[in-house]
Structures are given as structure tokens and as C-alpha cells.
CSV table of C-alpha atoms and ligand atoms in Angstrom, one decimal:
chain,number,residue,atom,x,y,z
A,443,MET,CA,0.1,-0.1,0.1
A,444,PRO,CA,1.5,3.5,-0.7
A,445,GLU,CA,2.1,5.9,2.1
A,446,VAL,CA,-0.9,7.7,3.3
A,447,LEU,CA,0.6,11.2,3.1
A,448,ASN,CA,4.0,12.6,1.7
A,449,LEU,CA,5.0,14.9,4.7
A,450,GLU,CA,7.3,16.8,2.5
A,451,SER,CA,4.4,17.5,-0.2
A,452,THR,CA,3.8,21.1,-0.7
A,453,THR,CA,0.1,20.2,-1.0
A,454,LEU,CA,-0.1,18.4,2.2
A,455,ARG,CA,-3.1,20.3,3.4
A,456,LYS,CA,-5.0,19.6,0.3
A,457,ASP,CA,-3.8,15.8,0.6
A,458,LEU,CA,-5.1,15.6,4.2
A,459,ILE,CA,-8.5,17.0,3.2
A,460,ASP,CA,-8.8,14.4,0.5
A,461,TYR,CA,-7.7,11.8,2.7
A,462,SER,CA,-10.1,12.8,5.4
A,463,ARG,CA,-13.0,12.2,3.1
A,464,ASN,CA,-11.8,8.9,1.7
A,465,LEU,CA,-13.5,6.5,3.7
A,466,GLU,CA,-12.5,3.3,1.8
A,467,ARG,CA,-8.8,4.2,2.4
A,468,LYS,CA,-9.5,5.0,6.1
A,469,ASN,CA,-11.4,1.5,6.7
A,470,ALA,CA,-8.5,-0.4,4.7
A,471,LEU,CA,-5.9,1.2,7.2
A,472,ALA,CA,-8.1,0.3,10.1
A,473,SER,CA,-8.6,-3.3,9.0
A,474,GLN,CA,-4.9,-4.0,8.3
A,475,PHE,CA,-3.9,-2.7,11.6
A,476,LYS,CA,-2.5,-4.9,14.2
A,477,PHE,CA,-2.9,-3.7,17.9
A,478,SER,CA,-0.3,-6.3,19.4
A,479,ASP,CA,2.6,-5.2,17.1
A,480,PHE,CA,1.8,-1.5,17.5
A,481,ILE,CA,1.7,-1.7,21.4
A,482,GLU,CA,4.8,-3.9,21.5
A,483,LYS,CA,6.8,-1.6,19.3
A,484,THR,CA,5.7,1.5,21.4
A,485,LYS,CA,6.8,-0.1,24.5
A,486,ALA,CA,10.1,-1.0,22.8
A,487,GLY,CA,10.5,2.4,21.4
A,488,ILE,CA,10.7,1.0,17.9
A,489,SER,CA,9.6,3.4,15.3
A,490,LEU,CA,5.8,3.6,14.4
A,491,GLY,CA,5.2,3.8,10.6
A,492,GLN,CA,2.7,6.2,9.1
A,493,GLU,CA,0.3,3.4,8.1
A,494,GLU,CA,0.0,2.0,11.5
A,495,ILE,CA,-0.4,5.3,13.3
A,496,PHE,CA,-3.2,6.2,10.8
A,497,GLY,CA,-4.8,2.7,11.2
A,498,PHE,CA,-4.7,3.2,15.0
A,499,VAL,CA,-6.4,6.5,14.9
A,500,ASN,CA,-9.2,5.3,12.7
A,501,LYS,CA,-9.7,2.3,14.9
A,502,VAL,CA,-10.1,4.7,17.9
A,503,THR,CA,-12.3,7.0,15.9
A,504,GLY,CA,-14.6,4.1,15.0
A,505,LYS,CA,-14.6,2.9,18.7
A,506,GLU,CA,-13.3,-0.4,17.6
A,507,PHE,CA,-11.2,-0.8,20.8
A,508,PRO,CA,-12.2,-1.4,24.3
A,509,ASP,CA,-10.7,1.8,26.2
A,510,ILE,CA,-8.3,-0.3,28.1
A,511,GLN,CA,-6.4,-0.9,24.7
A,512,THR,CA,-6.3,2.5,23.7
A,513,THR,CA,-5.3,3.7,27.4
A,514,ALA,CA,-2.5,1.2,27.5
A,515,TRP,CA,-1.0,2.9,24.4
A,516,LEU,CA,-1.5,6.3,25.8
A,517,MET,CA,0.3,5.1,29.0
A,518,ALA,CA,3.2,3.4,26.8
A,519,VAL,CA,3.5,6.8,25.1
A,520,ARG,CA,3.5,8.6,28.5
A,521,MET,CA,5.9,6.4,30.0
A,522,ARG,CA,8.7,7.3,27.3
A,523,ASN,CA,8.6,11.0,28.4
A,524,ASP,CA,12.1,10.8,29.8
A,525,VAL,CA,13.4,7.9,27.8
A,526,LYS,CA,12.7,8.2,24.2
A,527,PRO,CA,9.6,10.2,23.4
A,528,LEU,CA,7.7,9.9,20.1
A,529,THR,CA,9.8,11.4,17.3
A,530,ILE,CA,8.5,14.5,15.7
A,531,GLU,CA,7.7,12.4,12.4
A,532,GLU,CA,5.6,9.9,14.6
A,533,THR,CA,4.0,13.0,16.4
A,534,THR,CA,3.2,14.7,13.0
A,535,ASN,CA,1.5,11.4,11.8
A,536,LEU,CA,-0.4,11.1,14.8
A,537,THR,CA,-1.4,14.8,14.6
A,538,LEU,CA,-2.5,14.4,11.0
A,539,ALA,CA,-4.4,11.2,11.5
A,540,MET,CA,-6.2,12.9,14.3
A,541,ALA,CA,-6.9,16.0,12.1
A,542,ALA,CA,-8.2,13.8,9.3
A,543,SER,CA,-10.5,11.8,11.8
A,544,GLY,CA,-13.4,14.2,11.1
A,545,ASP,CA,-14.1,17.1,8.9
A,546,ILE,CA,-11.2,19.5,8.1
A,547,LEU,CA,-12.6,23.0,7.5
A,548,ASP,CA,-11.6,24.5,4.0
A,549,LEU,CA,-11.4,28.2,4.6
A,550,ALA,CA,-9.5,29.0,1.3
A,551,GLU,CA,-12.0,31.7,0.4
A,552,PHE,CA,-10.2,33.8,2.9
A,553,GLU,CA,-6.7,35.1,2.3
A,554,HIS,CA,-5.5,34.8,5.7
A,555,VAL,CA,-7.1,33.2,8.8
A,556,VAL,CA,-5.2,34.1,11.8
A,557,ASP,CA,-5.4,32.3,15.0
A,558,LYS,CA,-4.1,32.1,18.3
A,559,HIS,CA,-3.9,29.3,20.9
A,560,SER,CA,-3.0,29.1,24.5
A,561,SER,CA,-1.9,26.1,26.1
A,562,GLY,CA,-4.0,27.2,29.2
A,563,GLY,CA,-3.8,29.4,32.0
A,564,VAL,CA,-5.3,31.3,34.9
A,565,GLY,CA,-7.0,34.7,34.0
A,566,ASP,CA,-6.0,34.2,30.2
A,567,LYS,CA,-8.7,36.2,28.5
A,568,THR,CA,-6.4,37.2,25.7
A,569,THR,CA,-8.6,36.0,22.9
A,570,LEU,CA,-11.2,38.4,23.8
A,571,VAL,CA,-8.7,41.4,23.2
A,572,VAL,CA,-6.5,40.2,20.4
A,573,GLY,CA,-9.1,38.7,18.4
A,574,PRO,CA,-11.0,42.1,17.8
A,575,ILE,CA,-7.7,43.9,17.2
A,576,VAL,CA,-6.2,41.8,14.5
A,577,ALA,CA,-9.8,41.7,12.7
A,578,THR,CA,-9.9,45.5,12.8
A,579,CYS,CA,-6.6,45.4,11.0
A,580,GLY,CA,-8.1,43.5,8.2
A,581,LEU,CA,-7.5,39.9,9.1
A,582,THR,CA,-10.1,37.1,9.2
A,583,VAL,CA,-10.2,35.7,12.8
A,584,ALA,CA,-12.4,32.5,12.2
A,585,LYS,CA,-11.7,30.7,15.5
A,586,MET,CA,-12.9,27.6,17.0
A,587,SER,CA,-12.3,27.7,20.9
A,588,GLY,CA,-12.7,25.3,23.8
A,589,ARG,CA,-14.3,25.2,27.3
A,590,GLY,CA,-12.2,25.3,30.4
A,591,LEU,CA,-11.6,22.1,32.4
A,592,GLY,CA,-9.6,22.1,35.8
A,593,ILE,CA,-7.9,25.4,36.6
A,594,THR,CA,-7.7,26.5,33.1
A,595,GLY,CA,-10.4,28.8,31.7
A,596,GLY,CA,-11.8,28.5,28.4
A,597,THR,CA,-12.9,31.2,25.8
A,598,LEU,CA,-16.3,29.9,25.2
A,599,ASP,CA,-17.3,30.1,28.9
A,600,LYS,CA,-16.1,33.6,29.1
A,601,MET,CA,-18.0,34.5,26.0
A,602,GLU,CA,-21.2,32.8,27.4
A,603,ALA,CA,-20.7,35.1,30.5
A,604,ILE,CA,-22.0,38.1,28.1
A,605,PRO,CA,-25.7,37.9,28.4
A,606,ASP,CA,-28.2,37.7,25.5
A,607,ARG,CA,-30.5,40.5,24.6
A,608,ASP,CA,-33.0,39.4,27.2
A,609,GLY,CA,-30.3,39.6,30.0
A,610,LYS,CA,-30.0,35.7,30.1
A,611,VAL,CA,-26.5,33.9,30.8
A,612,PRO,CA,-25.2,31.8,29.2
A,613,GLY,CA,-25.8,34.4,26.7
A,614,LEU,CA,-23.8,34.6,23.6
A,615,ASN,CA,-24.3,31.8,20.9
A,616,VAL,CA,-21.2,29.7,20.6
A,617,ARG,CA,-22.7,26.7,18.9
A,618,LEU,CA,-22.9,28.3,15.3
A,619,THR,CA,-23.5,26.1,12.2
A,620,GLU,CA,-20.8,26.1,9.6
A,621,ASP,CA,-22.9,28.4,7.4
A,622,GLN,CA,-23.2,30.9,10.2
A,623,PHE,CA,-19.6,30.8,11.2
A,624,ARG,CA,-18.6,31.4,7.5
A,625,LYS,CA,-21.0,34.2,6.9
A,626,GLN,CA,-20.1,36.1,10.2
A,627,ALA,CA,-16.3,35.7,9.2
A,628,LYS,CA,-17.2,37.2,5.9
A,629,ASP,CA,-19.4,39.7,7.3
A,630,ILE,CA,-17.5,41.2,10.3
A,631,GLY,CA,-14.1,39.6,9.9
A,632,ILE,CA,-14.4,37.8,13.3
A,633,VAL,CA,-16.3,34.9,14.8
A,634,VAL,CA,-15.4,32.7,17.7
A,635,THR,CA,-17.4,29.5,18.2
A,636,GLY,CA,-17.1,26.1,19.7
A,637,GLN,CA,-15.6,23.1,17.8
A,638,THR,CA,-18.2,20.8,16.2
A,639,GLY,CA,-18.4,17.2,17.3
A,640,THR,CA,-17.3,16.2,13.8
A,641,MET,CA,-13.9,18.0,14.1
A,642,ALA,CA,-10.9,15.9,15.4
A,643,PRO,CA,-13.2,13.3,17.0
A,644,ALA,CA,-10.2,11.2,17.7
A,645,ASP,CA,-8.9,13.8,20.1
A,646,GLY,CA,-12.1,14.0,21.9
A,647,ILE,CA,-12.0,10.3,22.5
A,648,LEU,CA,-8.1,10.2,23.3
A,649,TYR,CA,-8.3,13.5,25.6
A,650,ALA,CA,-11.2,12.1,27.7
A,651,LEU,CA,-9.2,9.0,28.3
A,652,ARG,CA,-6.0,10.9,29.0
A,653,ASP,CA,-7.9,13.1,31.5
A,654,ILE,CA,-8.7,10.3,33.6
A,655,THR,CA,-5.6,7.9,33.4
A,656,GLY,CA,-2.8,10.4,34.2
A,657,THR,CA,-1.5,10.5,30.6
A,658,VAL,CA,-2.2,14.3,29.8
A,659,ASP,CA,1.3,15.1,30.7
A,660,SER,CA,3.3,13.8,27.4
A,661,ILE,CA,4.5,16.4,25.0
A,662,PRO,CA,3.8,14.7,21.9
A,663,LEU,CA,0.2,14.1,23.1
A,664,ILE,CA,-0.4,17.3,24.0
A,665,ALA,CA,1.1,18.8,20.9
A,666,ALA,CA,-0.9,16.3,18.6
A,667,SER,CA,-4.1,17.1,20.7
A,668,ILE,CA,-3.8,20.7,20.1
A,669,MET,CA,-2.3,21.0,16.5
A,670,SER,CA,-4.9,18.4,15.2
A,671,LYS,CA,-7.7,20.8,16.3
A,672,LYS,CA,-5.9,23.9,14.7
A,673,ILE,CA,-5.3,21.9,11.4
A,674,ALA,CA,-8.9,20.9,11.3
A,675,SER,CA,-10.2,24.3,12.1
A,676,GLY,CA,-8.6,25.8,9.0
A,677,ALA,CA,-6.2,28.4,10.3
A,678,THR,CA,-3.5,29.7,8.0
A,679,ASP,CA,-1.5,31.7,10.3
A,680,LEU,CA,-1.1,30.9,13.9
A,681,VAL,CA,0.4,32.2,17.2
A,682,LEU,CA,0.8,29.6,19.8
A,683,ASP,CA,1.1,30.9,23.4
A,684,VAL,CA,2.8,28.3,25.5
A,685,LYS,CA,2.3,28.9,29.2
A,686,VAL,CA,5.1,28.1,31.6
A,687,GLY,CA,4.8,28.0,35.5
A,688,LYS,CA,2.9,27.1,38.4
A,689,GLY,CA,-0.4,27.5,36.7
A,690,ALA,CA,0.4,25.9,33.5
A,691,PHE,CA,0.6,22.4,32.1
A,692,MET,CA,4.3,23.0,31.5
A,693,GLU,CA,6.1,23.9,34.7
A,694,THR,CA,9.6,24.4,33.5
A,695,GLU,CA,10.9,26.5,30.7
A,696,GLU,CA,12.8,23.5,29.1
A,697,GLU,CA,9.5,21.7,28.9
A,698,ALA,CA,7.7,24.6,27.6
A,699,PHE,CA,10.4,25.3,24.7
A,700,LYS,CA,10.1,21.6,23.7
A,701,LEU,CA,6.4,21.7,23.6
A,702,ALA,CA,6.6,25.0,21.5
A,703,GLU,CA,9.1,23.3,19.1
A,704,THR,CA,7.1,20.3,18.7
A,705,MET,CA,4.1,22.2,17.8
A,706,VAL,CA,5.8,24.7,15.4
A,707,GLU,CA,7.4,22.0,13.5
A,708,ILE,CA,4.1,20.1,13.1
A,709,GLY,CA,2.4,23.3,11.9
A,710,ILE,CA,5.1,24.0,9.5
A,711,LYS,CA,4.6,20.5,8.0
A,712,ALA,CA,1.0,21.1,7.7
A,713,GLY,CA,1.6,24.4,5.8
A,714,ILE,CA,0.7,26.7,8.7
A,715,ASN,CA,2.7,29.8,9.0
A,716,VAL,CA,3.3,29.2,12.8
A,717,VAL,CA,5.3,30.9,15.6
A,718,ALA,CA,5.1,30.2,19.5
A,719,GLU,CA,5.6,32.5,22.4
A,720,ILE,CA,6.4,31.2,25.8
A,721,THR,CA,4.9,33.2,28.6
A,722,ASN,CA,4.8,33.4,32.2
A,723,MET,CA,1.9,31.5,34.0
A,724,ASP,CA,3.4,31.5,37.7
A,725,GLN,CA,1.0,34.2,38.6
A,726,PRO,CA,-2.4,34.9,36.9
A,727,LEU,CA,-2.4,37.2,33.9
A,728,GLY,CA,-4.1,40.4,34.6
A,729,GLU,CA,-6.4,40.8,37.8
A,730,ALA,CA,-9.6,38.9,36.8
A,731,VAL,CA,-10.0,35.2,37.2
A,732,GLY,CA,-13.5,34.1,36.7
A,733,ASN,CA,-15.7,34.3,33.5
A,734,ALA,CA,-17.8,37.6,33.8
A,735,LEU,CA,-14.9,39.4,35.5
A,736,GLU,CA,-12.5,38.4,32.7
A,737,VAL,CA,-15.0,39.7,29.9
A,738,ALA,CA,-15.2,43.0,32.2
A,739,GLU,CA,-11.3,43.2,32.2
A,740,ALA,CA,-10.9,42.5,28.5
A,741,ILE,CA,-13.5,45.3,27.6
A,742,LYS,CA,-11.3,47.6,29.9
A,743,THR,CA,-8.3,46.6,28.1
A,744,LEU,CA,-10.1,47.4,24.6
A,745,LYS,CA,-10.8,50.8,26.1
A,746,ASN,CA,-7.1,51.2,26.2
A,747,GLY,CA,-6.8,50.5,30.0
A,748,GLY,CA,-6.8,47.3,32.0
A,749,PRO,CA,-3.8,45.9,34.1
A,750,GLU,CA,-0.4,46.4,32.8
A,751,ASP,CA,0.8,42.9,32.5
A,752,PHE,CA,-2.3,41.7,30.6
A,753,ARG,CA,-2.5,44.9,28.3
A,754,ALA,CA,1.3,44.4,27.5
A,755,HIS,CA,0.7,40.8,26.6
A,756,CYS,CA,-2.3,41.4,24.4
A,757,ILE,CA,-0.4,44.0,22.5
A,758,GLU,CA,2.6,41.7,22.0
A,759,THR,CA,0.5,38.8,21.0
A,760,ALA,CA,-1.7,40.8,18.4
A,761,SER,CA,1.6,42.5,17.0
A,762,ARG,CA,3.0,39.0,16.4
A,763,MET,CA,-0.1,37.9,14.7
A,764,LEU,CA,0.1,40.9,12.3
A,765,MET,CA,3.7,40.0,11.7
A,766,ILE,CA,3.3,36.5,10.8
A,767,SER,CA,0.3,37.1,8.4
A,768,GLY,CA,2.4,39.7,6.6
A,769,LYS,CA,0.4,42.8,7.9
A,770,ALA,CA,3.5,44.4,9.2
A,771,GLU,CA,7.3,44.1,8.5
A,772,ASN,CA,8.5,44.0,12.1
A,773,MET,CA,7.3,44.0,15.6
A,774,GLU,CA,7.8,47.8,16.0
A,775,LEU,CA,5.5,48.6,13.1
A,776,ALA,CA,3.0,45.9,14.2
A,777,THR,CA,3.0,47.3,17.6
A,778,GLU,CA,2.1,51.0,16.1
A,779,ILE,CA,-0.7,49.4,14.2
A,780,VAL,CA,-2.2,47.5,17.2
A,781,MET,CA,-1.9,50.7,19.6
A,782,ARG,CA,-3.8,52.6,16.9
A,783,THR,CA,-6.8,50.4,17.2
A,784,LEU,CA,-6.8,50.8,20.9
A,785,ASP,CA,-6.4,54.4,20.9
A,786,GLU,CA,-9.1,55.0,18.2
A,787,GLY,CA,-11.6,52.6,19.9
A,788,THR,CA,-11.8,50.5,16.5
A,789,ALA,CA,-11.0,47.2,18.3
A,790,LEU,CA,-13.8,47.8,20.9
A,791,GLU,CA,-16.3,48.4,18.1
A,792,LYS,CA,-15.0,45.3,16.4
A,793,PHE,CA,-15.8,43.4,19.7
A,794,ARG,CA,-19.1,44.9,20.1
A,795,GLN,CA,-20.0,43.9,16.5
A,796,MET,CA,-19.0,40.3,17.5
A,797,VAL,CA,-21.2,40.2,20.4
A,798,ILE,CA,-24.1,41.6,18.5
A,799,ALA,CA,-23.6,39.1,15.8
A,800,GLN,CA,-23.6,36.3,18.1
A,801,GLY,CA,-26.8,37.1,20.0
A,802,GLY,CA,-25.3,39.1,22.8
A,803,ASP,CA,-26.3,42.5,24.4
A,804,GLY,CA,-24.0,45.1,22.8
A,805,ARG,CA,-24.7,47.5,25.8
A,806,VAL,CA,-22.3,45.1,27.7
A,807,VAL,CA,-19.5,47.0,25.9
A,808,ASP,CA,-20.6,50.5,27.4
A,809,GLU,CA,-21.6,49.4,30.8
A,810,PRO,CA,-20.0,46.2,31.7
A,811,GLU,CA,-20.6,46.7,35.4
A,812,LYS,CA,-24.5,47.0,34.6
A,813,TYR,CA,-24.9,44.2,32.2
A,814,LEU,CA,-22.6,41.5,33.2
A,815,HIS,CA,-23.8,39.2,36.0
A,816,VAL,CA,-21.3,39.3,38.9
A,817,ALA,CA,-21.7,37.7,42.2
A,818,LYS,CA,-21.5,39.5,45.5
A,819,LYS,CA,-18.0,41.0,46.4
A,820,TYR,CA,-16.0,40.7,49.5
A,821,GLU,CA,-12.5,42.6,49.7
A,822,VAL,CA,-9.6,41.0,51.3
A,823,PHE,CA,-7.1,43.4,52.8
A,824,TYR,CA,-3.5,42.9,54.1
A,825,GLU,CA,-3.7,42.7,57.8
A,826,GLY,CA,0.1,42.7,58.7
A,827,SER,CA,2.0,45.8,59.7
A,828,GLU,CA,5.1,45.5,57.7
A,829,TYR,CA,6.0,47.1,54.4
A,830,LEU,CA,6.8,44.1,52.2
A,831,TYR,CA,7.2,43.0,48.5
A,832,PHE,CA,4.9,40.3,46.8
A,833,GLU,CA,7.1,37.3,46.1
A,834,ASN,CA,4.7,34.6,44.8
A,835,VAL,CA,1.1,34.9,43.7
A,836,ASN,CA,0.4,31.1,43.0
A,837,ALA,CA,-1.8,30.9,39.8
A,838,LYS,CA,-2.4,27.1,40.6
A,839,LYS,CA,-4.0,27.9,43.9
A,840,ILE,CA,-6.1,30.8,42.6
A,841,GLY,CA,-7.3,28.8,39.5
A,842,GLU,CA,-8.3,25.9,42.0
A,843,ALA,CA,-10.1,28.3,44.4
A,844,VAL,CA,-12.1,30.1,41.5
A,845,ARG,CA,-12.9,26.6,40.0
A,846,ASP,CA,-14.1,25.5,43.8
A,847,LEU,CA,-16.3,28.7,43.8
A,848,GLY,CA,-18.1,27.0,41.0
A,849,GLY,CA,-16.4,29.0,38.2
A,850,GLY,CA,-14.6,26.0,36.7
A,851,ARG,CA,-14.9,22.2,36.0
A,852,VAL,CA,-13.7,19.3,37.7
A,853,LYS,CA,-14.7,16.3,35.8
A,854,SER,CA,-16.1,17.0,32.2
A,855,LYS,CA,-16.4,19.8,29.8
A,856,ASP,CA,-20.0,19.1,29.8
A,857,GLU,CA,-20.5,20.3,33.5
A,858,GLU,CA,-22.4,23.7,34.1
A,859,ILE,CA,-20.5,26.2,35.7
A,860,ASP,CA,-21.4,29.6,37.5
A,861,ARG,CA,-19.9,32.4,35.4
A,862,SER,CA,-20.5,35.0,37.9
A,863,VAL,CA,-18.0,34.0,40.5
A,864,GLY,CA,-14.3,34.5,40.6
A,865,MET,CA,-11.5,36.8,42.0
A,866,MET,CA,-9.8,39.9,41.3
A,867,ILE,CA,-6.2,39.7,42.3
A,868,LYS,CA,-4.2,43.0,43.2
A,869,ALA,CA,-1.2,41.1,44.3
A,870,LYS,CA,1.5,41.0,41.5
A,871,VAL,CA,5.0,39.6,42.0
A,872,GLY,CA,7.5,42.6,42.8
A,873,LYS,CA,4.8,45.0,43.8
A,874,THR,CA,5.1,46.7,47.1
A,875,LEU,CA,2.5,46.1,49.9
A,876,LYS,CA,1.8,48.3,52.9
A,877,PRO,CA,-0.8,48.0,55.8
A,878,ARG,CA,-4.3,47.7,54.9
A,879,ASP,CA,-3.5,47.5,51.1
A,880,LEU,CA,-6.3,45.5,49.2
A,881,LEU,CA,-5.0,42.0,48.1
A,882,GLY,CA,-7.9,41.1,46.1
A,883,CYS,CA,-11.6,40.5,46.2
A,884,VAL,CA,-13.6,37.3,46.0
A,885,TYR,CA,-17.1,37.0,44.3
A,886,SER,CA,-19.5,34.5,45.4
A,887,ASP,CA,-23.2,34.4,46.4
A,888,ASP,CA,-22.3,31.4,48.7
A,889,PRO,CA,-21.0,32.9,51.9
A,890,GLU,CA,-19.4,29.6,52.9
A,891,LYS,CA,-17.7,29.1,49.8
A,892,ALA,CA,-16.6,32.9,49.7
A,893,GLN,CA,-14.9,32.4,53.2
A,894,ILE,CA,-12.9,29.3,51.9
A,895,ALA,CA,-12.0,31.2,48.8
A,896,ILE,CA,-10.8,34.2,51.0
A,897,GLN,CA,-8.5,32.0,52.8
A,898,SER,CA,-7.3,30.4,49.6
A,899,LEU,CA,-6.5,33.8,48.2
A,900,LYS,CA,-4.4,34.6,51.2
A,901,ASN,CA,-2.5,31.2,51.0
A,902,SER,CA,-1.6,31.8,47.6
A,903,LEU,CA,0.4,34.6,48.4
A,904,SER,CA,4.1,35.0,49.7
A,905,PHE,CA,6.1,37.9,50.7
A,906,SER,CA,9.6,39.0,51.1
A,907,ARG,CA,11.3,42.0,53.0
A,908,GLU,CA,13.7,42.5,50.0
A,909,ALA,CA,12.7,43.9,46.7
A,910,VAL,CA,11.6,41.3,44.1
A,911,ASN,CA,12.2,41.5,40.5
A,912,ILE,CA,8.9,42.0,38.3
A,913,PRO,CA,9.1,38.8,36.2
A,914,LYS,CA,8.8,39.3,32.5
A,915,ILE,CA,5.8,37.8,30.7
A,916,THR,CA,7.3,36.7,27.8
A,917,ARG,CA,10.3,34.1,28.1
A,918,GLY,CA,11.2,33.8,24.5
A,919,THR,CA,9.6,32.5,21.2
A,920,TYR,CA,10.2,29.6,18.8
A,921,PRO,CA,11.5,30.1,16.4
A,922,GLN,CA,13.9,32.5,18.2
A,923,VAL,CA,13.8,35.2,15.7
A,924,ILE,CA,10.7,35.7,13.8
B,1161,LIG,N1,-5.0,21.3,25.6
B,1161,LIG,C1,-5.5,20.4,24.6
B,1161,LIG,O1,-6.1,20.7,23.7
B,1161,LIG,N2,-4.9,19.2,24.5
B,1161,LIG,C2,-4.1,18.9,25.5
B,1161,LIG,O2,-3.5,17.6,25.4
B,1161,LIG,C3,-3.6,19.8,26.5
B,1161,LIG,C4,-4.2,21.0,26.4
């Protein structure tokens, strides 16, 4: 049998779309697949061929294995983390097979479809700001986003915190049909919706199993999971934001750069214009953590305000998106263009257009405090008498506390959440602290949960008598020079 795809081909994307529609070929690969050979080779670190990887993914998609067999393979891959991880070629084949396990969106009618993807963090509402900015600059943002799980938030949950025209939450429609998706992208240049069930279904199956079997933490599996969805959703230009630190999947810079490199290499093979930035997630991004609060902070930032770290991150990421899609020659020029959209309020108006187009109440843009549903506020003050510096603001603990307030999910992406709860964190590493300063606020309508969260907020902070350096948000990019 000839190879499934030539990874060196300049028409790889088109070939992949053709393959994804060729059921006969998919079935043939599945029926010749032998699980016993595949698992033995994976355990022994023997190279896995393209056909068997595609055959495996097709079997998984058709639910032809009991879960324990699939899980055994995932664990075999996970256990090779420190010994002999899957090679870039194996990981690319896995990614492409997962992307082709369902529909691949063909967005060739748009010249550039620019996307960004964060590997997941606490307080990361960046899409709500950079999407409107780059759409204002003439690029198409036709984006499929996800829901939050565990301590990481999801863009869809934040969007649903915006009420519909009757004031109801979840408000914004994030279940658009493909026709609605294309039409909105054409009409206003920006649309953000949920991934359809027919997109990369193999990832849905594998991710659900990884989540309950301790096999999430594998760079090849994470890279394949993220990139399969990006390839299937049709982006031509992509900025990957790989988070590193206490509140991220990747706790060390070495791991984060490795993940960045793996995803970029896969993206390049798949014909995507791609660059990764590696950014700090030791402390939450901005002040707001929790869905409605994060929307309010995004609006504030689009109004040319917002917390300094979050604003700087948005400007940098948006500039990088303009650069890779050819709208600016260098970061300096890109930054000028981005700043103009904030100064002139055009990005804010683009955000409003998106809200209205997806069934939301556009007035939220003018008066977020009036139209967003936010729970009861409790202020938390520093009770000590010393003048100190913030040394740590633990993003993981804060993410867990907001999840426990009901703002995040514990087990599955189908769980309902409370979009009105959260925290505003006034603490920032390196900032000075004096008696009676505000450490932050907790938002909850449940007094017991609020008290637990107040304690968690205090426990997430540590202090120093010595000055502490303000950490840089961006630790680097891959490739290094873009
Ligand atoms: N996000 C994903 O989509 N997949 C992973 O495996 C990890 C984070």
C-alpha cells in the first residue's frame, strides 16, 4: 500500500483534506492494523510507521477498541517521556491522523485566517482582546475555541458570560453552524465558536481517556491534541502561546520550549505559518479570574486600560499575529498598528460587532458593570503591619479556588458552571505592599464558599522583605527570531 501522505509535499493540506473524505482508504488502514504489534513497538521504542499510526487513529475513531487498549497505548507513550519520546515524525503522523479523523474546514475563500492558541492558563482572556484587534486590522479571525477544564479557563465560557438580549446567561451563541460561522467571518471578520463534534473526533476520545488515566502530561500527546484541532479548524496563520509556570501544563522552561518546538514543527509541515511564544503563568494574567470578571477586564483593555501585564501581553501577541500574516514587517510597526486600534476605539467596536452578531447584548461594551452578572463582592485586605514585596502569587492555587467557587469544571467539559463567581487579584509579584492594602476580592453568592476562597487567596500569596524583580511575561519565542 502506498504511504498515506507525503510529509514533504507542498500540497499536504489539500492531500489531508482528500484523505479525510476517503472512507474506503480509512477503513482499509483500520482493517490492516494490528494492535499487538503496535503496542509492543511503542513499549520498546521501535519506530511507528505512518500506516499503523493512521490505522490506530481510525480504529480509535470508530470506537473499535475497548478503552483499556487505547489507554494502554497512551500510557506506553507517556512512560517514554524521559526515555525516548515519540519522534517528531511519529508525532506529526499522529497529529495529521487525528486532524483527518473528522471534517477539516476548508477556509480557502479567506486569504489569511489568523488564530492564536493558548496552552491554558489562569486569567487568560487574551483572545477576547487580540481577536478584535487583528480583525480590525483586516485579518480574518475565524476561530474555534474550547471550554475550560480544571484550573484553566476556556474562551467559550467567558463569551457565554455575556448576556443575550433578554439579559440571560449563558448568553452569546457559541454553537454556530458552519454556514453561520463562514457568514459572520465574511461579514465582520471575526467569529469565535465551539468546535463541532465532527472536528478531530479522535482527539475528543483520546483526551477524555488521558484526562482520567494520568496521561495528559506527555509533550507528543499534548502537541498532537492541540495541533490536530488547529489543522482541522482551517487556520493559515497561528500564534501559539505556550504557558510556563505553576498555573500551566508545562512547569519548566525546558518543557515549554520543547512543546513549542514540537507544535511549530508540526504546523510548518501542515503548511501553517506558525510561531510560538513562551509566556509566564506563575501568577495569573491580569487581575480578573472568573468568566464574567474576565470579560469586564477584556473590555477595559479594549478601552485602552486594563492591568499593565495583561495589556502588554495582548499588544505583543496581537503584534505577532500581524507579523506572521504579513500585515507588518517588524514588531515595532506591528505594535504601532495595534496601538492605533486601541487608541481609536476601533477594536472595541469590532468586539461589540461580534457580541451583537452572536446574539449578545451590545450594551455590555458601554456598561459592563451594569450588564454582566457578577456575584457578591468580598474585599480582602493585608492585615500585617510590615512594608513588604509580593514574592509569589500562586496561579495554580488561585485557579483551584475559582474552580471551587463553581467557576470551573472538575470532571468533564459538559459540567455547568457559575460564570458570575471569581476573584480580582491585586497582588503582583514584585509589587510593594503596605498595611491595609487590598490583596484582592472574592466574588460569590455563597457565603461559605466565599470564606474558603478568601483563605485560599491569602494562602496563594507569599511575601519578601527584600525587593523582588518583576517577572517578564514573555520568556522567548520559537523560532527565536521571527
Ligand atoms: N489542551 C489540549 O487541547 N490538549 C491537551 O492535550 C492539553 C491542552
